[in-house]
Short mmCIF file of C-alpha atoms in Angstrom, two decimals:
data_model
loop_
_atom_site.label_atom_id
_atom_site.label_comp_id
_atom_site.label_asym_id
_atom_site.label_seq_id
_atom_site.Cartn_x
_atom_site.Cartn_y
_atom_site.Cartn_z
CA UNK A 271 -1.65 -11.24 -10.80
CA UNK A 272 1.79 -9.97 -11.76
CA UNK A 273 0.20 -6.67 -12.79
CA UNK A 274 -1.35 -6.32 -9.35
CA UNK A 275 2.03 -7.06 -7.78
CA UNK A 276 3.54 -4.24 -9.81
CA UNK A 277 0.70 -1.86 -8.88
CA UNK A 278 1.04 -2.69 -5.17
CA UNK A 279 4.81 -2.17 -5.19
CA UNK A 280 4.64 1.06 -7.19
CA UNK A 281 2.01 2.54 -4.89
CA UNK A 282 3.93 1.62 -1.76
CA UNK A 283 7.11 3.17 -3.12
CA UNK A 284 5.41 6.34 -4.22
CA UNK A 285 4.72 6.83 -0.52
CA UNK A 286 8.40 6.20 0.25
CA UNK A 287 9.43 8.82 -2.31
CA UNK A 288 6.89 11.31 -0.91
CA UNK A 289 8.28 10.88 2.60
CA UNK A 290 11.84 11.31 1.33
CA UNK A 291 11.05 14.47 -0.68
CA UNK A 292 9.18 16.01 2.24
CA UNK A 293 11.93 15.15 4.72
CA UNK A 294 14.56 16.75 2.48
CA UNK A 295 12.28 19.79 1.97
CA UNK A 296 12.50 19.43 -1.80
CA UNK A 297 9.79 21.47 -3.50
CA UNK A 298 8.18 21.11 -6.92
CA UNK A 299 10.11 24.18 -8.09
CA UNK A 300 13.43 22.48 -7.27
CA UNK A 301 12.35 19.34 -9.11
CA UNK A 302 11.36 21.37 -12.19
CA UNK A 303 14.70 23.20 -12.16
CA UNK A 304 16.59 19.89 -11.94
CA UNK A 305 14.52 18.26 -14.68
CA UNK A 306 14.49 21.12 -17.16
CA UNK A 307 17.73 22.91 -16.33
CA UNK A 308 15.82 26.19 -16.46
CA UNK A 309 15.21 28.50 -13.55
CA UNK A 310 11.44 28.11 -13.29
CA UNK A 311 9.98 30.04 -10.38
CA UNK A 312 6.95 28.57 -8.67
CA UNK A 313 5.54 30.93 -6.08
CA UNK A 314 3.90 28.22 -4.03
CA UNK A 315 4.29 27.65 -0.33
CA UNK A 316 6.34 24.54 0.45
CA UNK A 317 3.33 22.82 2.01
CA UNK A 318 1.60 22.78 -1.39
CA UNK A 319 4.45 20.67 -2.79
CA UNK A 320 4.23 18.32 0.18
CA UNK A 321 0.45 17.96 -0.17
CA UNK A 322 0.86 17.12 -3.86
CA UNK A 323 3.56 14.57 -3.00
CA UNK A 324 1.22 12.74 -0.63
CA UNK A 325 -1.88 13.07 -2.79
CA UNK A 326 -0.19 11.20 -5.67
CA UNK A 327 0.29 7.86 -3.80
CA UNK A 328 -3.15 8.20 -2.22
CA UNK A 329 -4.83 8.76 -5.59
CA UNK A 330 -2.88 6.01 -7.37
CA UNK A 331 -3.62 3.54 -4.57
CA UNK A 332 -7.29 4.49 -4.67
CA UNK A 333 -7.31 4.08 -8.46
CA UNK A 334 -5.73 0.64 -8.06
CA UNK A 335 -8.52 -0.37 -5.67
CA UNK A 336 -11.10 0.47 -8.34
CA UNK A 337 -9.62 -2.35 -10.45
CA UNK A 338 -9.93 -5.05 -7.77
CA UNK A 339 -13.28 -6.15 -9.22
CA UNK A 340 -11.32 -7.59 -12.17
CA UNK A 341 -9.74 -10.22 -9.92
CA UNK A 342 -11.25 -13.69 -10.20
CA UNK A 343 -13.91 -13.80 -7.48
CA UNK A 344 -14.25 -16.59 -4.96
CA UNK A 345 -15.96 -16.84 -1.58
CA UNK A 346 -15.49 -18.08 1.95
CA UNK A 347 -18.77 -19.15 3.51
CA UNK A 348 -19.55 -18.34 7.12
CA UNK A 349 -19.98 -22.00 8.06
CA UNK A 350 -16.42 -22.74 6.88
CA UNK A 351 -14.82 -19.97 8.95
CA UNK A 352 -13.56 -21.02 12.36
CA UNK A 353 -11.72 -17.86 13.37
CA UNK A 354 -11.17 -14.27 12.28
CA UNK A 355 -8.42 -12.23 13.91
CA UNK A 356 -7.11 -8.76 13.24
CA UNK A 357 -3.84 -8.70 11.34
CA UNK A 358 -3.45 -4.92 11.22
CA UNK A 359 -1.12 -4.80 14.23
CA UNK A 360 1.06 -7.48 12.65
CA UNK A 361 1.86 -5.13 9.80
CA UNK A 362 2.34 -1.99 11.88
CA UNK A 363 6.15 -2.44 11.91
CA UNK A 364 6.07 -2.65 8.10
CA UNK A 365 4.13 0.60 7.96
CA UNK A 366 6.67 2.32 10.20
CA UNK A 367 9.48 0.94 8.06
CA UNK A 368 8.24 3.09 5.16
CA UNK A 369 8.54 6.18 7.33
CA UNK A 370 11.99 5.37 8.72
CA UNK A 371 13.42 4.36 5.35
CA UNK A 372 12.03 7.53 3.79
CA UNK A 373 13.53 9.65 6.55
CA UNK A 374 16.95 8.02 6.36
CA UNK A 375 17.60 8.44 2.63
CA UNK A 376 20.32 11.04 2.02
CA UNK A 377 20.62 11.30 -1.77
CA UNK A 378 18.97 10.42 -5.05
CA UNK A 379 21.53 7.65 -5.60
CA UNK A 380 20.60 6.20 -2.20
CA UNK A 381 16.91 6.49 -3.04
CA UNK A 382 17.39 4.57 -6.31
CA UNK A 383 19.51 1.87 -4.66
CA UNK A 384 17.07 1.43 -1.76
CA UNK A 385 14.12 1.46 -4.17
CA UNK A 386 15.65 -1.39 -6.22
CA UNK A 387 16.71 -3.40 -3.16
CA UNK A 388 13.35 -3.07 -1.42
CA UNK A 389 11.48 -3.87 -4.66
CA UNK A 390 13.39 -7.14 -4.98
CA UNK A 391 12.75 -7.92 -1.31
CA UNK A 392 9.05 -7.12 -1.63
CA UNK A 393 8.61 -9.30 -4.71
CA UNK A 394 10.42 -12.25 -3.12
CA UNK A 395 8.81 -11.96 0.31
CA UNK A 396 5.36 -10.96 -1.02
CA UNK A 397 5.09 -8.07 1.42
CA UNK A 398 4.19 -5.66 -1.36
CA UNK A 399 0.59 -5.26 -0.27
CA UNK A 400 1.22 -3.84 3.18
CA UNK A 401 0.77 -0.25 2.10
CA UNK A 402 -0.28 2.15 4.87
CA UNK A 403 -2.45 4.03 2.39
CA UNK A 404 -4.88 1.11 2.39
CA UNK A 405 -5.64 2.02 6.01
CA UNK A 406 -6.32 5.62 4.96
CA UNK A 407 -8.72 4.26 2.33
CA UNK A 408 -10.56 2.24 4.99
CA UNK A 409 -9.14 -1.24 4.43
CA UNK A 410 -8.32 -3.50 7.37
CA UNK A 411 -6.30 -6.70 7.43
CA UNK A 412 -7.67 -9.92 8.94
CA UNK A 413 -6.37 -13.46 9.24
CA UNK A 414 -9.23 -15.82 8.42
CA UNK A 415 -9.04 -19.48 9.32
CA UNK A 416 -11.30 -21.71 7.25
CA UNK A 417 -10.77 -25.44 7.61
CA UNK A 418 -7.03 -26.12 7.59
CA UNK A 419 -6.16 -22.87 5.82
CA UNK A 420 -5.29 -19.47 7.21
CA UNK A 421 -5.42 -16.60 4.72
CA UNK A 422 -5.06 -12.85 4.86
CA UNK A 423 -8.07 -10.82 3.77
CA UNK A 424 -8.11 -7.08 3.15
CA UNK A 425 -11.60 -5.70 3.64
CA UNK A 426 -13.46 -2.52 4.46
CA UNK A 427 -15.67 -4.46 6.87
CA UNK A 428 -15.23 -3.64 10.53
CA UNK A 429 -15.14 -7.07 12.16
CA UNK A 430 -15.54 -7.19 15.93
CA UNK A 431 -13.83 -9.60 18.32
CA UNK A 432 -15.22 -13.16 18.00
CA UNK A 433 -17.50 -12.08 15.16
CA UNK A 434 -17.74 -14.47 12.25
CA UNK A 435 -18.88 -13.15 8.90
CA UNK A 436 -19.07 -14.32 5.34
CA UNK A 437 -16.93 -13.12 2.47
CA UNK A 438 -19.21 -13.54 -0.55
CA UNK A 439 -16.91 -12.02 -3.14
CA UNK A 440 -13.16 -11.91 -2.60
CA UNK A 441 -10.44 -11.57 -5.20
CA UNK A 442 -7.26 -13.60 -4.97
CA UNK A 443 -4.06 -11.53 -5.00
CA UNK A 444 -1.68 -14.40 -4.28
CA UNK A 445 -1.88 -17.89 -2.74
CA UNK A 446 -2.57 -16.60 0.77
CA UNK A 447 -3.98 -13.11 0.27
CA UNK A 448 -7.42 -11.99 -0.81
CA UNK A 449 -9.23 -8.69 -1.03
CA UNK A 450 -12.93 -8.25 -0.36
CA UNK A 451 -14.44 -6.94 -3.61
CA UNK A 452 -18.06 -7.15 -2.51
CA UNK A 453 -19.84 -3.83 -2.93
#
C-alpha cells in the first residue's frame, strides 16, 4: 500500500509541476538548456511543450490505474449497502488547490519547498488520491455506507441518485478508501 501512496502522490504532483511550468511559460528548450548548459535550439511552438507537460501526468496516472488489479480484492454486497452519495463535489476544492498552488509558485526553490511540504501534508492527511486526472480518466468518487461504516470508493460506474449497486471487486487503498477494479 505504501507503493500506491507514492504513486498517487507522484502523479498528483506531476500535475502541479505541469501547471507551474505552463504558467511560467517555460518550454522544453529552456529546460534542456538549463539541464545541459548547452544552447540547444528546439524549433517547437510553445504549445507543444505545454501539451507534453500535461500528457506526462495523464499517462503516468493512467499507467498507475492499470496496476490497481494487484490490490487485494474485496467486495461490498448490494444488500449491505444502505446509501451511496457522490463525493466528487467534496473534493472539488482540493482539485482547484492544485491549480492555484501551481499558478502561485514563483521559483524553482519555491516549487521544491512547496512540493516537500505538500507531500508531507498529503501523506499525513491521506489526501494523496484526490488527483483531478482521475476525473479525466473517467473515475468518480462516492461515499458508500454499508452497515456502520462509510467508505470512499473510486469507480468508473455512473451511479444515479438513490441507486444502490454492488461492488463485486474493489481494491483497498487505505482503511477508508477503495477503488473499483472490476472489469
